[in-house]
XYZ file of C-alpha atoms in Angstrom:
751
model
C -46.617 26.549 10.710
C -48.877 29.394 11.853
C -47.502 31.444 14.755
C -50.716 31.250 16.746
C -50.575 27.453 17.007
C -46.900 27.607 18.002
C -47.748 30.110 20.732
C -50.846 28.296 22.027
C -49.009 24.948 22.118
C -46.032 26.652 23.894
C -43.420 25.695 21.324
C -41.460 28.831 22.321
C -40.758 27.241 25.720
C -39.362 24.178 23.974
C -37.072 26.448 21.944
C -35.884 28.182 25.130
C -34.959 24.816 26.661
C -33.154 23.833 23.477
C -31.147 27.077 23.519
C -29.939 26.251 27.039
C -28.293 23.086 25.658
C -26.313 24.888 22.926
C -22.673 25.764 23.680
C -21.956 28.681 21.350
C -23.711 31.946 20.551
C -24.099 31.131 16.804
C -25.775 27.800 17.650
C -28.063 29.490 20.168
C -29.051 31.951 17.449
C -29.758 29.034 15.106
C -31.900 27.373 17.788
C -34.035 30.511 17.973
C -34.985 30.028 14.313
C -36.178 26.438 14.872
C -39.527 25.780 13.208
C -41.480 22.815 11.761
C -40.338 21.694 8.323
C -42.808 21.147 5.498
C -40.732 18.737 3.382
C -40.860 15.045 4.315
C -37.237 14.427 3.357
C -36.053 17.431 5.362
C -37.890 16.180 8.459
C -36.342 12.715 8.094
C -32.866 14.219 7.663
C -33.268 16.485 10.701
C -34.407 13.603 12.914
C -31.587 11.408 11.611
C -29.046 14.134 12.464
C -30.395 14.312 16.009
C -30.451 10.515 16.430
C -26.883 10.196 15.118
C -25.707 12.906 17.530
C -27.314 10.967 20.402
C -25.585 7.776 19.245
C -22.211 9.545 19.155
C -22.718 10.885 22.688
C -23.459 7.366 23.905
C -20.395 6.051 22.067
C -17.827 8.794 22.702
C -19.234 11.090 25.373
C -20.050 14.801 25.238
C -18.292 17.366 23.003
C -17.967 21.122 23.592
C -18.361 23.795 20.887
C -17.677 26.729 23.214
C -14.887 28.213 21.051
C -17.228 28.601 18.087
C -17.836 32.306 17.365
C -19.551 34.470 14.794
C -16.690 35.742 12.595
C -18.864 37.615 10.099
C -17.198 40.991 10.763
C -13.702 39.525 10.651
C -14.425 37.825 7.338
C -15.796 41.082 5.906
C -12.574 42.825 6.950
C -10.498 40.144 5.277
C -12.630 40.343 2.149
C -11.622 43.994 1.561
C -7.965 43.274 2.279
C -7.800 45.173 5.575
C -5.683 44.176 8.550
C -7.157 42.450 11.576
C -6.084 43.323 15.089
C -4.549 40.813 17.460
C -7.858 40.002 19.149
C -9.559 39.109 15.854
C -6.639 36.953 14.730
C -6.687 35.080 18.048
C -10.418 34.415 17.591
C -9.696 32.877 14.190
C -6.939 30.712 15.690
C -9.251 29.611 18.525
C -11.988 28.641 16.069
C -9.564 26.620 13.933
C -8.246 24.832 17.019
C -11.815 24.012 18.003
C -12.407 22.684 14.483
C -9.378 20.404 14.879
C -10.661 19.062 18.217
C -14.194 18.507 16.893
C -12.862 16.821 13.759
C -10.869 14.403 15.924
C -14.016 13.670 17.982
C -15.969 12.954 14.806
C -13.383 10.627 13.293
C -14.798 7.170 12.577
C -12.724 4.054 12.137
C -14.057 2.563 8.918
C -13.034 -0.919 10.034
C -15.255 -0.787 13.125
C -18.026 1.732 12.550
C -20.201 2.874 9.681
C -20.666 6.422 8.494
C -23.701 8.366 9.674
C -25.455 11.558 8.595
C -22.941 13.743 10.472
C -19.774 12.133 9.094
C -19.610 14.430 6.056
C -19.948 17.478 8.314
C -17.089 16.379 10.548
C -14.929 15.666 7.514
C -15.672 19.129 6.065
C -13.868 20.803 8.982
C -10.424 22.175 8.093
C -8.165 22.830 11.127
C -5.775 25.134 9.146
C -2.927 24.135 11.431
C -0.261 26.187 9.594
C -2.265 29.389 9.973
C -3.157 28.588 13.586
C 0.438 27.786 14.523
C 1.707 30.995 12.922
C -0.860 33.150 14.748
C -0.058 31.472 18.078
C 3.694 31.896 17.431
C 3.405 35.616 16.724
C 0.658 36.705 19.133
C 0.902 35.934 22.832
C -2.205 37.775 23.992
C -4.763 40.265 22.733
C -2.299 43.121 23.407
C 1.065 41.396 23.168
C 3.171 40.394 20.177
C 5.879 37.805 20.705
C 9.461 39.141 20.354
C 10.108 36.126 18.133
C 7.418 37.161 15.667
C 10.159 38.378 13.309
C 13.950 38.886 13.411
C 13.520 42.645 12.841
C 11.133 42.984 15.774
C 13.532 41.050 17.977
C 16.408 43.352 16.925
C 14.361 46.519 17.573
C 13.285 45.348 21.019
C 16.838 44.348 21.926
C 18.149 47.800 20.965
C 15.285 49.499 22.799
C 16.189 47.546 25.901
C 19.812 48.596 25.708
C 18.804 52.242 25.179
C 16.548 52.084 28.219
C 19.396 50.805 30.316
C 21.712 53.599 29.114
C 19.089 56.239 29.922
C 18.543 54.843 33.415
C 22.259 54.671 34.027
C 22.710 58.319 33.059
C 19.773 59.449 35.195
C 20.946 57.378 38.167
C 24.342 59.091 37.890
C 22.607 62.490 38.176
C 20.448 61.284 41.070
C 23.461 60.199 43.023
C 25.770 63.000 41.817
C 25.720 66.723 41.139
C 21.944 67.115 40.698
C 20.991 65.383 43.912
C 20.562 68.618 45.925
C 18.369 70.199 43.225
C 15.737 67.474 43.062
C 12.360 67.510 44.771
C 12.482 63.668 45.010
C 15.237 61.220 44.123
C 13.132 59.405 41.508
C 12.931 59.025 37.741
C 9.573 59.947 36.185
C 7.986 59.770 32.733
C 6.414 62.692 30.954
C 5.115 62.143 27.442
C 7.161 59.000 26.944
C 10.294 60.938 27.961
C 12.444 60.166 31.000
C 12.612 63.227 33.360
C 13.819 64.293 36.814
C 11.655 66.272 39.336
C 13.721 69.502 39.839
C 12.877 72.213 42.355
C 11.727 75.341 40.535
C 14.369 77.572 42.152
C 17.172 75.340 40.811
C 15.901 75.339 37.230
C 19.149 76.763 35.912
C 21.295 74.220 37.705
C 19.986 71.256 35.641
C 20.467 71.673 31.899
C 17.715 70.176 29.787
C 14.173 70.448 28.421
C 11.249 71.258 30.723
C 8.299 68.978 29.815
C 5.869 69.636 32.663
C 5.369 71.317 36.049
C 3.483 70.385 39.199
C 0.152 72.031 39.980
C 1.802 74.203 42.630
C 4.638 75.185 40.306
C 7.216 74.163 42.889
C 8.466 71.210 40.804
C 9.606 71.167 37.210
C 9.988 67.930 35.239
C 13.152 68.331 33.236
C 14.645 65.970 30.671
C 18.425 66.289 31.282
C 20.491 67.173 28.211
C 22.565 63.991 28.725
C 19.584 61.750 27.827
C 17.811 63.822 25.166
C 19.446 61.958 22.300
C 18.867 58.625 23.986
C 15.181 59.462 24.495
C 14.932 60.497 20.857
C 16.424 57.160 19.806
C 14.007 55.312 22.085
C 11.088 57.090 20.377
C 12.450 56.131 16.991
C 12.725 52.492 18.083
C 9.147 52.580 19.430
C 7.943 53.876 16.075
C 9.882 51.158 14.265
C 8.370 48.541 16.578
C 4.852 49.740 15.783
C 5.582 49.606 12.076
C 7.001 46.090 12.360
C 3.988 44.903 14.408
C 1.667 46.405 11.782
C 3.604 44.557 9.085
C 3.362 41.269 11.021
C -0.390 41.683 11.545
C -0.813 42.507 7.871
C 0.999 39.306 6.888
C -1.105 37.234 9.299
C -4.272 38.889 7.995
C -3.248 38.156 4.413
C -2.634 34.520 5.356
C -6.032 34.361 7.032
C -7.648 36.036 4.021
C -6.263 33.324 1.765
C -8.101 30.760 3.950
C -11.294 32.822 4.322
C -13.483 30.227 2.581
C -12.273 27.461 4.917
C -12.770 29.718 7.949
C -16.307 30.531 6.825
C -17.055 26.821 6.271
C -15.639 25.970 9.716
C -17.990 28.525 11.260
C -20.972 27.047 9.417
C -20.139 23.414 10.234
C -19.348 24.068 13.901
C -22.601 25.996 14.300
C -24.599 23.219 12.607
C -22.952 20.477 14.682
C -23.471 22.451 17.882
C -27.147 22.794 16.901
C -27.464 19.027 16.260
C -25.753 18.106 19.529
C -27.922 20.637 21.408
C -30.976 18.740 20.100
C -29.316 15.493 21.174
C -28.550 16.745 24.682
C -32.111 18.023 25.035
C -33.424 14.632 23.876
C -31.313 12.840 26.483
C -32.602 15.153 29.211
C -36.176 14.132 28.300
C -35.385 10.436 27.700
C -36.821 11.031 24.237
C -36.898 8.915 21.062
C -36.895 9.657 17.335
C -40.478 9.173 16.102
C -41.436 7.443 12.873
C -42.657 10.072 10.412
C -45.662 8.990 8.340
C -46.595 10.694 5.083
C -50.137 9.466 5.633
C -52.310 11.563 7.924
C -52.108 9.125 10.792
C -50.233 9.174 14.098
C -49.770 6.789 17.001
C -48.179 8.130 20.177
C -47.256 5.454 22.711
C -46.718 6.458 26.355
C -46.385 10.066 25.247
C -45.462 12.658 27.908
C -45.931 16.405 27.769
C -42.343 17.771 27.802
C -43.204 20.852 29.887
C -44.746 18.900 32.784
C -42.496 17.602 35.549
C -41.328 14.130 34.572
C -42.193 12.776 38.019
C -45.775 14.062 37.774
C -46.698 13.627 34.118
C -48.810 10.582 33.226
C -47.972 8.969 29.859
C -50.865 8.561 27.429
C -51.505 6.370 24.402
C -53.349 8.171 21.606
C -53.726 7.479 17.913
C -55.613 8.877 14.955
C -56.060 7.607 11.418
C -57.067 4.369 9.786
C -60.601 3.626 10.969
C -61.200 7.156 12.187
C -59.826 10.629 11.408
C -61.636 12.528 14.148
C -61.426 12.034 17.913
C -63.896 13.492 20.429
C -62.563 13.452 24.004
C -64.953 13.677 26.944
C -64.619 13.446 30.702
C -64.638 15.585 33.861
C -62.779 18.854 34.322
C -59.082 18.614 35.272
C -59.125 15.111 33.839
C -56.398 15.727 31.306
C -58.411 16.467 28.154
C -56.615 19.732 27.361
C -53.210 18.209 28.207
C -53.953 15.424 25.722
C -54.642 17.946 22.955
C -51.504 19.920 23.766
C -49.385 16.773 23.973
C -50.471 15.641 20.510
C -49.995 19.085 18.963
C -46.688 19.889 20.660
C -45.047 16.490 20.041
C -46.075 16.653 16.383
C -44.500 20.114 16.023
C -41.352 18.954 17.826
C -40.989 15.922 15.584
C -41.524 17.983 12.420
C -38.817 20.364 13.693
C -36.251 17.575 13.954
C -36.529 17.162 17.731
C -36.932 13.847 19.472
C -40.131 13.415 21.458
C -40.739 12.048 24.984
C -42.583 8.856 24.067
C -42.019 5.115 23.730
C -40.267 3.445 20.806
C -42.200 3.000 17.548
C -44.284 6.105 18.215
C -45.462 7.685 14.968
C -46.242 11.266 13.945
C -48.018 12.473 10.813
C -46.599 14.843 8.202
C -49.169 17.598 8.762
C -48.543 20.793 6.793
C -50.396 22.911 9.353
C -51.733 22.502 12.859
C -54.561 24.814 13.857
C -55.345 25.069 17.563
C -58.144 26.748 19.464
C -57.140 26.218 23.103
C -57.454 28.397 26.198
C -59.445 31.460 27.188
C -59.558 33.837 24.215
C -61.644 36.523 25.962
C -60.483 40.059 25.049
C -61.763 43.158 26.852
C -59.886 45.462 24.483
C -61.628 43.950 21.448
C -64.979 43.664 23.280
C -65.006 39.895 22.661
C -66.616 37.395 24.996
C -65.119 33.933 25.429
C -67.590 32.447 22.963
C -67.027 35.217 20.429
C -63.259 34.921 20.645
C -63.364 31.142 20.186
C -65.823 31.415 17.324
C -63.671 34.053 15.568
C -60.717 31.693 15.702
C -62.863 28.726 14.649
C -64.121 30.614 11.604
C -60.524 31.321 10.584
C -59.619 27.648 10.998
C -62.570 26.488 8.900
C -61.533 28.843 6.096
C -57.914 27.661 6.006
C -58.040 23.968 6.947
C -57.202 21.374 4.284
C -56.985 17.533 4.313
C -53.241 17.907 4.988
C -53.830 19.708 8.295
C -54.748 18.860 11.888
C -57.340 20.923 13.760
C -57.476 20.939 17.565
C -60.439 22.369 19.515
C -60.706 22.662 23.284
C -64.319 22.766 24.607
C -65.802 23.299 21.155
C -69.073 25.241 21.303
C -68.649 26.235 24.963
C -69.547 29.658 26.343
C -73.133 29.805 25.035
C -76.471 28.012 25.362
C -75.710 24.290 25.705
C -78.266 23.221 23.122
C -77.092 25.703 20.533
C -73.460 25.153 21.432
C -73.751 21.393 20.959
C -75.511 21.864 17.616
C -72.813 24.277 16.435
C -70.056 21.916 17.562
C -71.592 18.986 15.667
C -72.000 21.131 12.551
C -68.393 22.332 12.693
C -66.968 18.866 13.196
C -69.212 17.404 10.511
C -68.032 20.067 8.040
C -64.392 19.195 8.732
C -65.128 15.468 8.587
C -66.874 15.846 5.223
C -63.766 17.622 3.886
C -61.477 14.801 5.229
C -59.735 17.111 7.684
C -58.231 15.405 10.739
C -59.482 16.889 13.996
C -59.471 16.422 17.755
C -61.939 18.105 20.107
C -62.813 18.061 23.805
C -66.363 18.570 25.016
C -68.892 18.005 27.797
C -71.860 17.761 25.434
C -73.612 14.384 25.350
C -74.774 15.170 21.805
C -71.178 14.990 20.599
C -70.746 11.610 22.284
C -73.760 10.319 20.348
C -72.413 11.895 17.142
C -69.133 10.021 17.576
C -71.019 6.765 18.215
C -73.163 7.080 15.105
C -70.860 8.757 12.586
C -68.435 6.557 10.662
C -64.820 7.723 10.901
C -65.422 9.544 14.205
C -64.310 7.973 17.483
C -65.019 8.662 21.142
C -62.315 8.872 23.782
C -62.448 9.617 27.486
C -60.139 10.654 30.266
C -60.489 8.188 33.124
C -61.635 9.485 36.522
C -61.590 7.673 39.878
C -64.869 8.607 41.561
C -63.829 7.029 44.866
C -60.741 9.206 45.290
C -62.110 12.154 43.278
C -58.835 12.126 41.373
C -58.283 11.865 37.633
C -55.987 9.081 36.463
C -55.121 11.042 33.271
C -55.392 7.829 31.253
C -56.890 8.255 27.789
C -59.342 5.508 26.805
C -60.023 5.490 23.071
C -63.332 3.970 21.959
C -65.265 4.803 25.116
C -67.118 8.074 25.817
C -66.611 9.570 29.243
C -68.938 10.870 31.923
C -68.700 14.290 33.509
C -69.381 12.620 36.899
C -70.832 15.876 38.212
C -73.378 14.130 40.470
C -70.832 11.661 41.881
C -68.271 14.375 42.526
C -70.835 16.651 44.165
C -72.051 13.836 46.417
C -68.481 13.000 47.473
C -67.907 16.646 48.268
C -70.912 16.699 50.634
C -73.811 18.012 48.586
C -77.070 16.774 50.122
C -78.619 13.755 48.463
C -82.042 15.395 48.101
C -80.483 18.133 46.004
C -78.660 15.598 43.853
C -81.889 13.599 43.413
C -83.697 16.762 42.431
C -80.997 17.522 39.881
C -81.268 14.027 38.442
C -85.001 14.600 38.075
C -84.297 17.506 35.751
C -82.523 15.251 33.257
C -84.520 13.777 30.416
C -85.140 10.049 30.537
C -83.199 9.351 27.355
C -80.181 11.290 28.630
C -80.371 9.420 31.930
C -80.409 6.088 30.105
C -77.435 7.176 28.034
C -75.447 8.108 31.148
C -76.400 4.811 32.785
C -75.211 3.007 29.670
C -71.885 4.821 29.919
C -71.631 3.827 33.566
C -72.280 0.169 32.684
C -69.673 0.346 29.938
C -67.185 1.759 32.415
C -67.842 -1.088 34.864
C -67.498 -3.651 32.074
C -64.272 -2.064 30.884
C -62.704 -2.216 34.329
C -63.773 -5.848 34.719
C -62.250 -6.704 31.336
C -59.031 -4.891 32.252
C -58.843 -6.838 35.507
C -59.352 -10.137 33.675
C -56.767 -9.147 31.079
C -54.271 -8.437 33.852
C -54.936 -11.891 35.316
C -54.530 -13.486 31.878
C -51.297 -11.570 31.388
C -50.097 -12.905 34.739
C -50.942 -16.470 33.735
C -49.228 -15.994 30.390
C -46.138 -14.696 32.163
C -46.132 -17.749 34.440
C -46.523 -20.051 31.441
C -43.688 -18.323 29.634
C -41.542 -18.689 32.741
C -42.337 -22.409 32.984
C -41.703 -22.835 29.285
C -38.361 -21.106 29.628
C -37.379 -23.228 32.632
C -38.365 -26.457 30.827
C -36.454 -25.351 27.767
C -33.352 -24.685 29.841
C -33.746 -28.040 31.596
C -34.079 -29.820 28.241
C -31.022 -28.027 26.915
C -29.090 -29.072 30.008
C -30.212 -32.713 29.580
C -29.281 -32.648 25.887
C -25.885 -31.232 26.762
C -25.366 -33.934 29.426
C -26.394 -36.653 26.983
C -23.968 -35.318 24.413
C -21.194 -35.337 27.023
C -22.001 -38.919 28.048
C -22.100 -40.100 24.430
C -18.869 -38.314 23.666
C -17.127 -39.867 26.679
C -18.514 -43.308 25.772
C -17.300 -42.951 22.185
C -13.891 -41.884 23.385
C -13.721 -44.834 25.806
C -14.848 -47.260 23.084
C -12.229 -45.832 20.746
C -9.553 -46.377 23.397
C -10.736 -49.985 23.967
C -10.657 -50.719 20.241
C -7.252 -49.157 19.952
C -5.949 -51.258 22.839
C -7.564 -54.399 21.399
C -5.898 -53.720 18.082
C -2.570 -53.235 19.833
C -2.985 -56.539 21.720
C -3.962 -58.378 18.546
C -1.037 -56.903 16.641
C 1.326 -57.884 19.440
C -0.009 -61.470 19.510
C 0.234 -61.817 15.748
C 3.791 -60.539 15.786
C 4.612 -63.066 18.542
C 3.121 -65.996 16.578
C 4.939 -64.971 13.439
C 8.180 -64.530 15.301
C 7.963 -67.859 17.203
C 6.762 -69.831 14.157
C 6.549 -73.510 15.024
C 7.319 -72.989 18.724
C 6.412 -75.430 21.380
C 2.845 -75.837 22.480
C 3.773 -74.580 25.931
C 4.949 -71.189 24.546
C 1.765 -70.779 22.560
C -0.306 -71.674 25.603
C 1.548 -69.109 27.711
C 0.895 -66.435 25.071
C -2.800 -67.352 25.007
C -2.975 -67.206 28.807
C -1.306 -63.818 28.854
C -3.777 -62.533 26.262
C -6.739 -63.846 28.301
C -5.392 -62.117 31.394
C -5.232 -58.787 29.599
C -8.785 -59.248 28.310
C -9.994 -60.153 31.821
C -8.305 -57.058 33.240
C -10.053 -54.929 30.636
C -13.389 -56.633 31.421
C -12.908 -55.933 35.112
C -12.226 -52.291 34.288
C -15.387 -52.001 32.208
C -17.635 -53.986 34.568
C -20.682 -52.141 35.924
C -20.090 -50.843 39.453
C -23.117 -50.968 41.662
C -23.809 -47.751 43.522
C -25.980 -49.371 46.179
C -24.486 -50.972 49.241
C -25.163 -54.623 49.884
C -27.273 -53.920 52.903
C -29.320 -51.364 51.005
C -30.623 -53.924 48.445
C -33.457 -56.114 49.802
C -33.575 -59.749 48.595
C -35.261 -63.019 49.536
C -32.956 -65.383 51.489
C -32.837 -69.162 50.731
C -33.620 -71.660 53.452
C -30.802 -74.289 53.949
C -33.186 -77.240 53.592
C -34.558 -76.007 50.284
C -31.255 -75.789 48.389
C -29.722 -78.752 46.534
C -26.910 -79.304 44.025
C -27.765 -78.164 40.495
C -29.899 -75.157 41.588
C -29.253 -71.866 39.788
C -28.357 -69.123 42.257
C -26.867 -65.609 42.301
C -24.040 -64.578 44.633
C -25.240 -61.117 45.733
C -21.917 -59.655 46.934
C -20.159 -60.473 43.625
C -23.219 -60.220 41.371
C -22.335 -63.624 39.763
C -24.686 -66.397 38.637
C -23.812 -70.089 38.903
C -24.787 -73.655 39.841
C -24.814 -75.088 43.377
C -22.250 -77.956 43.762
C -22.715 -78.935 47.417
C -25.255 -78.654 50.157
C -24.544 -76.026 52.853
C -22.695 -77.185 55.962
C -23.600 -76.329 59.544
C -22.275 -72.761 59.098
C -24.150 -72.309 55.838
C -21.046 -72.484 53.630
C -21.334 -74.145 50.228
C -19.639 -74.267 46.781
C -21.050 -72.661 43.665
C -19.620 -73.043 40.134
C -19.631 -69.770 38.153
C -18.349 -70.487 34.680
C -14.911 -72.066 35.073
C -14.577 -70.944 38.688
C -15.659 -72.956 41.725
C -16.298 -70.487 44.538
C -17.059 -70.918 48.246
C -19.782 -68.653 49.615
C -22.432 -68.536 52.348
C -26.108 -69.270 52.019
C -26.905 -65.758 53.319
C -25.152 -64.292 50.246
C -27.099 -66.171 47.584
C -30.586 -65.776 46.131
C -32.503 -67.908 43.652
C -31.806 -67.230 39.972
C -34.075 -68.183 37.086
C -32.666 -70.894 34.843
C -33.350 -68.836 31.736
C -31.406 -65.876 33.106
C -28.560 -68.129 34.217
C -28.344 -69.696 30.793
C -27.866 -66.318 29.292
C -25.042 -65.380 31.611
C -23.217 -68.634 32.349
C -19.775 -68.027 33.684
C -19.933 -64.200 33.581
C -20.868 -61.451 35.963
C -23.935 -59.350 35.321
C -23.201 -56.361 33.152
C -19.627 -57.431 32.425
C -18.388 -57.203 28.876
C -17.393 -60.952 28.559
C -18.101 -63.694 26.057
C -21.717 -64.939 26.162
C -21.465 -68.769 25.628
C -24.219 -71.417 25.832
C -24.820 -75.015 24.698
C -26.841 -73.597 21.827
C -23.805 -71.836 20.386
C -21.085 -74.486 21.066
C -20.928 -77.647 18.911
C -20.703 -81.056 20.655
C -17.985 -82.147 18.223
C -14.557 -80.824 17.207
C -12.763 -81.970 14.018
C -8.950 -82.077 14.231
C -8.277 -84.087 11.034
C -5.457 -82.651 8.898
C -3.883 -80.514 11.648
C -0.355 -80.984 12.945
C 0.097 -81.807 16.584
C 0.716 -78.249 17.812
C -2.261 -76.781 15.954
C -4.472 -79.660 16.991
C -3.516 -79.266 20.659
C -4.193 -75.495 20.543
C -7.586 -75.964 18.851
C -8.554 -78.785 21.222
C -7.573 -76.768 24.296
C -9.634 -73.793 23.156
C -12.617 -76.040 22.331
C -12.566 -77.799 25.680
C -12.514 -74.426 27.518
C -15.570 -73.244 25.630
C -17.402 -76.568 26.076
C -16.741 -76.535 29.798
C -17.945 -72.948 30.086
C -21.088 -73.911 28.125
C -21.749 -76.828 30.529
C -21.771 -79.483 27.780
C -22.014 -82.922 29.495
C -20.116 -84.817 26.713
C -18.187 -83.901 23.569
C -16.841 -85.886 20.574
C -13.258 -85.389 19.283
C -12.542 -86.464 15.683
C -8.813 -86.819 14.951
C -6.553 -88.491 12.425
């Protein structure tokens, strides 16, 4: 990507913000080299890396790469077999420990999660725990070796400690003994790593030893007493041995690190790369950005795109697309309406996406795989080069026309401005037409009406406008594709107080055809707003309909669920009834088989007991009225109109029967319901149709009892061939049914 476009579109500011999200210096250095990629596969991989890093942050939280360092110099030292100092070895240990922590963060449970594009990088990290543990065991700090680094070092330091104690004991004996009166101060001092006493110059001969130094005045001599000379010499020897042993330990650690140099180098590379990917992820989260869809075709569609360098609370999202029906977009509208921001948003978001960065836009936004983006934006006036604004823009435009190909995107801000309007408009049309003929995608902003007409008449070229609210004199920054915009100079001037006569005079200077064109644009704007208002109303109605549909669907689901529950309970109850009926039948059969030819009375008692159980079950299953007696209106019967034989219904018991007697003075009378003769009151009965009564003779309404009628019961029973017990049982059962069916006479045939 050409550097001028990156500079004009302010990609360097994006890089600076990305650097701020990187943890380590190597990753920050890698961020500085960020640039758009030219290979489609590389762009897809880079965006996938960023998206996977974002997903891991959501899943596992943030990760720090602060211990990652550039170990290039250390690795060069190891490559030639030299020894590293303690500080360098500690840096290697710190990096390996960081690799271990990052590897643990990147671990994925295969049973629960799938691998992503970063999994291989996490797995490539090698913690080198043996090397790290050995370095930490031997080196306590950048200037301190552990006494346990080796047995020899421990022995040397133990002996040095004992020698120090012996020296101090000898010197303390002199301080408190014979040499006390010859000393300037009763202290032990060090001169050149030798223990000395400060002796007054006049008593030099009284203290035997080696003079190592004297005070500036010459009054004090620093003498190493003869008693400790040998001990001091031994201490120096031990110090030299300690240095040699430390050098040997560092050499061994360096050799161990050198053997793992390839793993250390790979750890540095992987940690830097992962830090770079997670820096892109953190930057994406700060912008609430998404990974765009990359199209190999020269078409893009940005949905609710926001310029990343404008305050998120102030920026207005825009929808802009290019490709398909048109490959060139001409944007018109008033100044400060957002035309230039639109161009910069498209150019900058495309560069960001091609660099592997997420973009601040809505899901399903698409960017095109442009090889180059050429931009002519801003004031290019140069005093040093004696270039006017027009000349500077034209110089850049000439360069763009020479280099542009069908794989590129060209962006022009105020094309043809800075010169005579007529000539400028003609030049702008010629430039755009040349690019359009060569199938080069382009976007341009302009105030020229001629370019609006060109976009209306030329196939593959589309108008767009930045909306402006004339009433408030404020731009809305909305981009309206398909509609040319007005400059609104007259409306703005009138709102700002310019006298109407001046505005009318200005309007008189405009040609009639231009005036008609502007009026047409105004009418289109009014129509567009009306359509948008109607669409909003339709959207509201659709939302209400969807809400009603959802509520009805939920209600239907609830009713279906209730029906299923009722059917399930009914099936369960029916199953229980059948099971109980089977049990009763089995019990009766067993009784008959057991009793055999028992007496008729025993069989009758068994039948009575069975009928009682059936009646109890019928009572249990009978329909229970929810309404109270007084709540149900009914027509009362007059005492004089009722006579024996009338079909009536006893309201309180919901039973139908036949009147046996006329009501007495209190209204009491007898009604036969099936086999039962019941006393009731005339106020508790209502007329019942004979047809309905015939259907329910002897049984309560809704009860699950036997439905008997004269149509189903024969008037004759044949007992020929039966023994007495069987004949009596059959006759008893037949007479019950005949009585319940209200048969007036029956015929019994017997042998």
